[in-house]
Coordinates of C-alpha atoms in Angstrom, one line a residue:
M18 CA -18.7 33.2 17.6
K19 CA -22.0 31.4 18.1
K20 CA -23.7 33.6 15.6
F21 CA -21.5 32.2 12.8
G22 CA -22.4 28.9 11.2
L23 CA -20.1 25.9 11.1
L24 CA -19.2 26.4 7.4
P25 CA -17.7 30.0 7.9
K26 CA -15.7 28.7 10.9
I27 CA -14.3 25.8 8.8
I28 CA -13.3 28.1 5.9
A29 CA -11.7 30.5 8.4
A30 CA -9.8 27.7 10.1
I31 CA -8.4 26.5 6.7
I32 CA -7.4 30.0 5.6
L33 CA -5.8 30.9 9.0
G34 CA -4.2 27.5 9.2
I35 CA -2.5 28.1 5.8
I36 CA -1.3 31.5 6.9
A37 CA 0.0 30.2 10.2
G38 CA 1.8 27.4 8.5
N39 CA 3.7 29.9 6.4
I40 CA 4.7 32.3 9.1
A41 CA 4.6 30.5 12.5
P42 CA 7.7 29.0 14.0
E43 CA 8.1 25.3 14.6
P44 CA 7.2 25.3 18.3
V45 CA 3.8 26.9 17.6
I46 CA 3.0 24.3 14.9
R47 CA 4.0 21.5 17.4
F48 CA 1.7 23.1 20.0
F49 CA -1.3 22.7 17.7
A50 CA 0.0 19.3 16.7
T51 CA -0.2 18.3 20.4
F52 CA -3.8 19.5 20.5
N53 CA -4.6 17.6 17.3
G54 CA -3.1 14.4 18.8
L55 CA -5.2 14.8 21.9
F56 CA -8.4 15.7 20.0
G57 CA -7.9 13.0 17.4
G58 CA -7.4 10.4 20.1
F59 CA -10.7 11.6 21.8
I60 CA -12.5 11.2 18.5
G61 CA -11.2 7.7 18.2
F62 CA -12.4 7.0 21.7
A63 CA -15.8 8.4 20.9
I64 CA -16.5 6.7 17.6
P65 CA -17.8 3.4 19.0
L66 CA -20.1 5.4 21.4
I67 CA -21.3 7.5 18.4
I68 CA -22.1 4.4 16.4
I69 CA -24.1 2.8 19.2
G70 CA -25.8 6.1 20.1
F71 CA -27.0 6.7 16.5
I72 CA -27.6 3.2 15.2
A73 CA -29.3 1.4 18.1
P74 CA -32.1 3.8 18.7
G75 CA -32.5 4.5 15.0
I76 CA -33.1 0.8 14.2
S77 CA -35.4 0.3 17.2
Q78 CA -37.5 3.3 16.3
I79 CA -37.8 2.1 12.7
G80 CA -39.1 -1.2 14.0
K81 CA -42.0 0.5 15.7
G82 CA -43.7 1.3 12.4
A83 CA -46.1 -1.1 10.7
G84 CA -47.5 -1.9 7.3
K85 CA -46.3 -1.8 3.7
L86 CA -45.4 1.9 3.9
L87 CA -42.7 1.4 6.4
G88 CA -41.1 -1.4 4.3
L89 CA -41.3 0.7 1.1
T90 CA -39.8 3.7 2.8
I91 CA -36.8 1.8 4.1
L92 CA -36.4 0.0 0.8
F93 CA -36.5 3.2 -1.3
A94 CA -34.3 5.1 1.1
Y95 CA -31.6 2.5 1.4
G96 CA -31.8 1.7 -2.4
S97 CA -31.4 5.4 -3.2
T98 CA -28.4 5.7 -0.8
V99 CA -26.6 2.7 -2.2
L100 CA -27.3 3.8 -5.8
A101 CA -25.8 7.2 -4.9
G102 CA -22.7 5.5 -3.6
L103 CA -22.3 3.4 -6.7
L104 CA -22.8 6.5 -8.9
A105 CA -20.0 8.2 -6.9
Y106 CA -17.7 5.2 -7.2
T107 CA -18.3 4.8 -11.0
A108 CA -17.7 8.5 -11.7
G109 CA -14.8 8.7 -9.2
S110 CA -13.0 5.6 -10.5
Q111 CA -13.0 7.2 -14.0
L112 CA -12.2 10.8 -13.1
L113 CA -10.4 11.0 -9.7
P114 CA -7.2 9.2 -10.7
G115 CA -6.7 11.8 -13.4
F116 CA -7.2 14.6 -10.8
I117 CA -4.6 13.1 -8.5
S118 CA -2.0 11.8 -11.0
G119 CA -1.2 15.3 -12.3
S120 CA -0.2 16.5 -8.8
T121 CA 3.2 16.4 -7.1
L122 CA 2.4 14.6 -3.9
Q123 CA 5.5 12.4 -3.5
N124 CA 5.3 12.3 0.3
M125 CA 1.6 11.9 0.8
E126 CA 1.7 8.1 1.0
N127 CA 3.2 8.5 4.5
P128 CA 1.8 11.8 5.9
E129 CA 3.7 11.3 9.1
E130 CA 6.9 12.0 7.2
F131 CA 6.1 15.7 6.7
L132 CA 3.7 16.3 9.6
L133 CA 5.3 17.5 12.8
E134 CA 4.5 15.5 15.9
G135 CA 3.2 17.0 19.1
F136 CA 5.2 17.5 22.3
F137 CA 3.5 14.5 23.9
K138 CA 0.8 11.9 23.3
V139 CA -2.0 10.5 25.5
E140 CA -3.4 7.0 24.7
M141 CA -7.2 7.0 24.6
A142 CA -8.2 3.5 23.9
P143 CA -11.9 3.1 22.8
V144 CA -14.1 0.8 24.9
M145 CA -14.6 -1.5 22.0
G146 CA -13.7 -1.9 18.3
V147 CA -15.7 -0.4 15.5
M148 CA -17.1 -3.6 14.2
T149 CA -18.0 -4.7 17.7
A150 CA -19.8 -1.5 18.2
L151 CA -21.7 -2.0 14.9
L152 CA -22.8 -5.5 15.9
F153 CA -23.7 -4.4 19.4
A154 CA -25.8 -1.6 18.0
F155 CA -27.6 -3.9 15.6
V156 CA -28.4 -6.4 18.4
L157 CA -29.6 -3.7 20.7
G158 CA -31.7 -1.9 18.1
I159 CA -33.3 -5.0 16.5
G160 CA -33.8 -6.7 19.9
T161 CA -35.4 -3.6 21.4
A162 CA -37.9 -3.5 18.5
A163 CA -38.5 -7.2 18.5
V164 CA -39.5 -7.5 22.2
N165 CA -41.0 -4.0 22.4
A166 CA -38.7 -3.0 25.3
A167 CA -40.1 0.4 26.1
A168 CA -37.8 1.0 29.0
L169 CA -34.7 0.1 27.0
Q170 CA -36.0 2.3 24.2
R171 CA -36.0 5.2 26.5
V172 CA -32.5 4.4 27.7
L173 CA -31.3 4.3 24.1
E174 CA -33.0 7.6 23.2
D175 CA -31.4 9.2 26.3
F176 CA -28.0 7.8 25.3
R177 CA -28.5 9.2 21.8
S178 CA -29.2 12.6 23.4
I179 CA -25.9 12.3 25.4
I180 CA -24.0 11.5 22.2
E181 CA -25.7 14.4 20.3
K182 CA -24.6 16.7 23.1
L183 CA -21.1 15.3 22.9
I184 CA -21.0 16.1 19.2
T185 CA -22.7 19.5 19.3
V186 CA -21.1 20.8 22.5
I187 CA -17.6 19.4 22.3
I188 CA -16.6 17.8 19.0
I189 CA -18.2 20.2 16.5
P190 CA -17.1 23.4 18.3
L191 CA -13.5 22.1 18.6
L192 CA -13.3 20.9 15.0
P193 CA -12.3 24.3 13.6
F194 CA -9.3 24.4 15.9
H195 CA -8.4 20.8 15.0
I196 CA -8.7 21.7 11.3
F197 CA -6.7 24.9 11.8
G198 CA -3.9 22.8 13.3
I199 CA -4.0 20.2 10.6
F200 CA -3.8 22.7 7.8
A201 CA -1.1 24.7 9.6
N202 CA 0.9 21.5 9.9
M203 CA 0.4 20.5 6.2
T204 CA 1.3 24.0 5.1
F205 CA 4.5 23.9 7.2
G206 CA 5.3 20.6 5.5
G207 CA 4.7 22.1 2.0
Q208 CA 1.7 19.9 0.8
V209 CA -1.4 22.0 1.4
Q210 CA -1.4 23.8 -2.0
D211 CA -1.5 20.6 -3.9
I212 CA -4.3 19.2 -1.7
L213 CA -6.5 22.3 -2.1
S214 CA -6.0 22.4 -5.9
I215 CA -7.0 18.7 -6.1
F216 CA -10.1 18.9 -3.9
A217 CA -11.4 22.1 -5.6
R218 CA -12.0 19.8 -8.6
V219 CA -13.4 17.0 -6.5
F220 CA -15.9 19.4 -4.9
L221 CA -17.1 20.4 -8.4
L222 CA -17.5 16.7 -9.3
I223 CA -19.5 16.1 -6.1
I224 CA -22.0 18.9 -6.8
L225 CA -22.5 17.6 -10.4
L226 CA -23.1 14.1 -9.0
H227 CA -25.6 15.5 -6.5
F228 CA -27.7 17.0 -9.3
T229 CA -27.2 13.9 -11.4
M230 CA -28.7 11.8 -8.5
L231 CA -31.5 14.3 -8.1
L232 CA -32.2 14.1 -11.8
I233 CA -32.5 10.3 -11.5
Q234 CA -34.8 10.6 -8.5
F235 CA -37.1 13.2 -9.9
T236 CA -37.2 11.5 -13.3
A237 CA -38.3 8.3 -11.7
S238 CA -41.0 10.0 -9.6
G239 CA -42.1 12.1 -12.6
L240 CA -42.5 9.1 -14.9
L241 CA -44.4 7.0 -12.3
T242 CA -46.7 9.8 -11.2
R243 CA -47.1 11.2 -14.8
S244 CA -45.8 14.6 -13.7
N245 CA -43.2 16.9 -15.1
P246 CA -39.9 16.1 -13.3
L247 CA -38.6 19.6 -13.6
K248 CA -41.8 21.0 -12.1
L249 CA -41.5 18.6 -9.2
F250 CA -37.9 19.6 -8.6
K251 CA -38.8 23.2 -8.7
T252 CA -41.4 22.6 -6.0
M253 CA -38.7 21.2 -3.7
L254 CA -36.2 24.1 -4.2
P255 CA -37.2 25.9 -1.0
A256 CA -36.2 22.8 1.0
Y257 CA -32.9 22.6 -0.9
F258 CA -32.0 26.2 0.0
T259 CA -33.2 25.8 3.5
A260 CA -30.9 22.8 4.0
L261 CA -28.0 24.8 2.5
G262 CA -28.4 27.3 5.4
T263 CA -29.2 24.9 8.2
Q264 CA -26.8 21.9 7.3
S265 CA -29.4 19.7 8.9
S266 CA -32.0 17.4 7.3
A267 CA -33.9 17.3 10.6
A268 CA -34.1 21.1 10.8
T269 CA -35.5 21.2 7.2
I270 CA -38.3 18.8 7.9
P271 CA -41.1 21.5 8.2
V272 CA -40.1 23.0 4.8
T273 CA -39.8 19.6 3.2
L274 CA -43.3 18.6 4.5
R275 CA -44.8 21.9 3.3
Q276 CA -43.4 21.6 -0.2
V277 CA -44.3 17.9 -0.6
K278 CA -47.9 18.6 0.4
T279 CA -48.3 21.1 -2.4
T280 CA -48.1 18.2 -4.8
S281 CA -50.6 15.4 -5.0
V282 CA -49.0 13.5 -2.1
K283 CA -51.5 12.7 0.7
S284 CA -50.9 14.3 4.1
K285 CA -50.7 11.0 5.9
I286 CA -48.1 9.7 3.6
A287 CA -46.0 12.9 3.8
D288 CA -46.4 13.1 7.6
F289 CA -45.0 9.6 8.0
S290 CA -42.3 9.4 5.3
V291 CA -40.7 12.8 5.4
P292 CA -39.5 12.6 9.0
L293 CA -38.4 9.0 8.5
L294 CA -36.5 9.8 5.3
A295 CA -34.8 12.7 7.0
T296 CA -33.2 10.1 9.3
I297 CA -32.4 7.2 6.9
H298 CA -32.1 8.7 3.4
L299 CA -28.6 10.1 2.7
S300 CA -27.9 9.9 -1.0
G301 CA -26.2 13.3 -1.1
S302 CA -24.0 12.7 1.9
T303 CA -23.1 9.2 0.5
I304 CA -21.9 10.8 -2.7
T305 CA -19.8 13.3 -0.8
I306 CA -18.3 10.8 1.6
T307 CA -17.6 8.2 -1.1
S308 CA -16.0 10.7 -3.5
L309 CA -13.9 12.4 -0.8
G310 CA -12.9 9.0 0.6
M311 CA -11.7 7.8 -2.8
G312 CA -9.8 11.1 -3.2
V313 CA -8.1 10.8 0.1
M314 CA -7.2 7.2 -0.7
L315 CA -5.7 8.2 -4.0
L316 CA -3.9 11.0 -2.4
H317 CA -2.2 8.5 -0.1
G318 CA -1.2 6.1 -2.8
D319 CA -4.1 3.6 -2.4
M320 CA -6.3 2.7 -5.4
P321 CA -10.0 2.3 -4.5
I322 CA -11.4 -0.9 -5.9
L323 CA -15.0 -2.1 -6.1
S324 CA -14.4 -5.1 -3.8
S325 CA -13.4 -2.7 -1.0
M326 CA -15.7 0.2 -1.8
L327 CA -18.9 -1.9 -2.3
P328 CA -19.1 -3.2 1.3
F329 CA -18.1 0.3 2.5
I330 CA -21.1 1.8 0.6
F331 CA -23.5 -0.9 2.0
M332 CA -22.4 -0.2 5.5
L333 CA -22.3 3.5 5.1
G334 CA -26.1 3.6 4.4
I335 CA -26.7 1.9 7.8
T336 CA -24.0 3.6 9.9
M337 CA -25.3 7.1 9.2
I338 CA -28.8 6.4 10.5
A339 CA -30.0 9.3 12.7
A340 CA -26.8 11.3 12.0
P341 CA -28.6 13.9 9.9
G342 CA -30.0 15.5 13.2
V343 CA -26.5 16.8 13.8
P344 CA -24.6 19.1 11.4
G345 CA -21.5 17.1 10.3
G346 CA -22.8 14.0 12.1
A347 CA -22.7 11.8 9.0
V348 CA -19.0 12.0 8.5
V349 CA -18.3 11.6 12.3
A350 CA -20.5 8.5 12.4
A351 CA -18.7 7.1 9.3
S352 CA -15.2 7.7 10.7
G353 CA -15.1 4.2 12.1
L354 CA -15.7 2.7 8.7
F355 CA -12.9 4.7 7.2
M356 CA -10.5 3.1 9.7
S357 CA -11.9 -0.4 9.8
M358 CA -12.9 -0.9 6.2
L359 CA -10.6 1.4 4.2
G360 CA -7.6 1.5 6.4
F361 CA -7.5 5.2 7.1
S362 CA -5.1 6.6 9.6
E363 CA -6.1 9.3 12.1
T364 CA -4.5 11.9 9.8
M365 CA -6.5 10.7 6.9
V366 CA -9.7 10.7 9.0
T367 CA -9.1 14.3 10.1
L368 CA -8.4 15.4 6.5
M369 CA -11.6 13.6 5.5
I370 CA -13.7 15.4 8.2
A371 CA -12.3 18.8 7.2
L372 CA -13.0 18.3 3.5
Y373 CA -16.5 17.0 4.2
L374 CA -17.5 19.8 6.5
A375 CA -16.3 22.4 4.0
Q376 CA -19.3 21.4 1.8
D377 CA -21.6 19.5 4.1
S378 CA -24.5 21.8 3.3
F379 CA -24.6 20.7 -0.3
G380 CA -24.9 17.0 0.6
T381 CA -27.6 17.8 3.1
A382 CA -29.5 19.8 0.5
A383 CA -29.3 16.9 -1.9
N384 CA -30.6 14.6 0.9
V385 CA -33.7 16.6 1.7
T386 CA -34.6 17.4 -1.9
G387 CA -34.4 13.7 -2.7
D388 CA -36.7 13.0 0.2
G389 CA -39.4 14.9 -1.7
A390 CA -38.9 12.7 -4.8
L391 CA -39.0 9.5 -2.8
T392 CA -42.2 10.6 -0.9
M393 CA -43.9 11.2 -4.3
L394 CA -42.9 7.6 -5.3
L395 CA -44.2 6.3 -2.0
N396 CA -47.5 8.1 -2.5
R397 CA -47.7 6.4 -5.9
F398 CA -47.1 2.9 -4.7
S399 CA -49.2 3.3 -1.5
K400 CA -52.3 5.0 -3.1
N401 CA -54.4 1.9 -2.7
D402 CA -53.2 0.9 0.8
H403 CA -55.7 3.0 2.8
H404 CA -55.7 0.5 5.6
D405 CA -52.0 0.4 6.2
S406 CA -50.8 1.7 9.5
V407 CA -48.4 4.7 9.1
S408 CA -47.8 5.5 12.7
S409 CA -44.2 6.1 13.5

């Protein structure tokens, strides 16, 4: 099975789950519901560790940079990510209620009413709350950078390696089985057809928003560099299609670097900004997570409002730092925010993860392609700063 990518496994899990939900007897569904309860509890336990493992070393490493280029890179990346979230909210608030209102989901406000429970449960309390983990990660990351604590930096990087192993060796390989059980359970309860019909339309909206955001990014870079935006976008297409296959911004860095350097961008700018942007710039993933999150909220009878979504979008841009190194890492890292800021239940988080992973590669492709546009902007604003340090 290792030769197959994550996306085919997720699709297979959804299809097989639907088939099993239609033909399997209740004890079989309860068996997988038991697994889902255990695995969902483990994810809840791991979320604070994931937040610390990604955010603390990510912030401390950013702090190692120097000069105007570092500040500009962070500003452009975070601004682009937040703008993408606001774009997704604006479009979603206008269109998603229409997608949901035409569906017959009378029971979805309380999913536990139609989902079968497992044979038993095991409590797996996290070591700390999500917000505590976020604050702890900020203190560790900023403090490590401020005092130049090299030993602690190595500890944080080792801890991140442990968390990446946890995700890539345990969580990601078991997710297809988890998703299989969820879709089998939802099919058994008679709701999966409506869910899939709704989110087929949501997926189309997300892809359109990805290209809208790319249009904004490349139009800005084209205008400021006096270049043809379409030509610049065409230059970055190899990176886009590479990311579609790898589902990883980090794995696409060599291609992104090569394509950016074929433009007028200086090598020292590209060598610094592209790897950093692959870690902190997630406009495509933000569009996906925001849109799907709003869809799941509407599906469960909650109306997304700006006062709740805006803080979520601001925090999302920080929480996903360093997650692009792991396929599916962005939505796993953001799971804590769903529960703490949007009030998601474990069932809603699981549905969110399944839906996100089904099209993760498109968000990643939008991320890395946008990295090219931002690098061109950075080159334009940094062209006179020859003496700035760009070491990472």
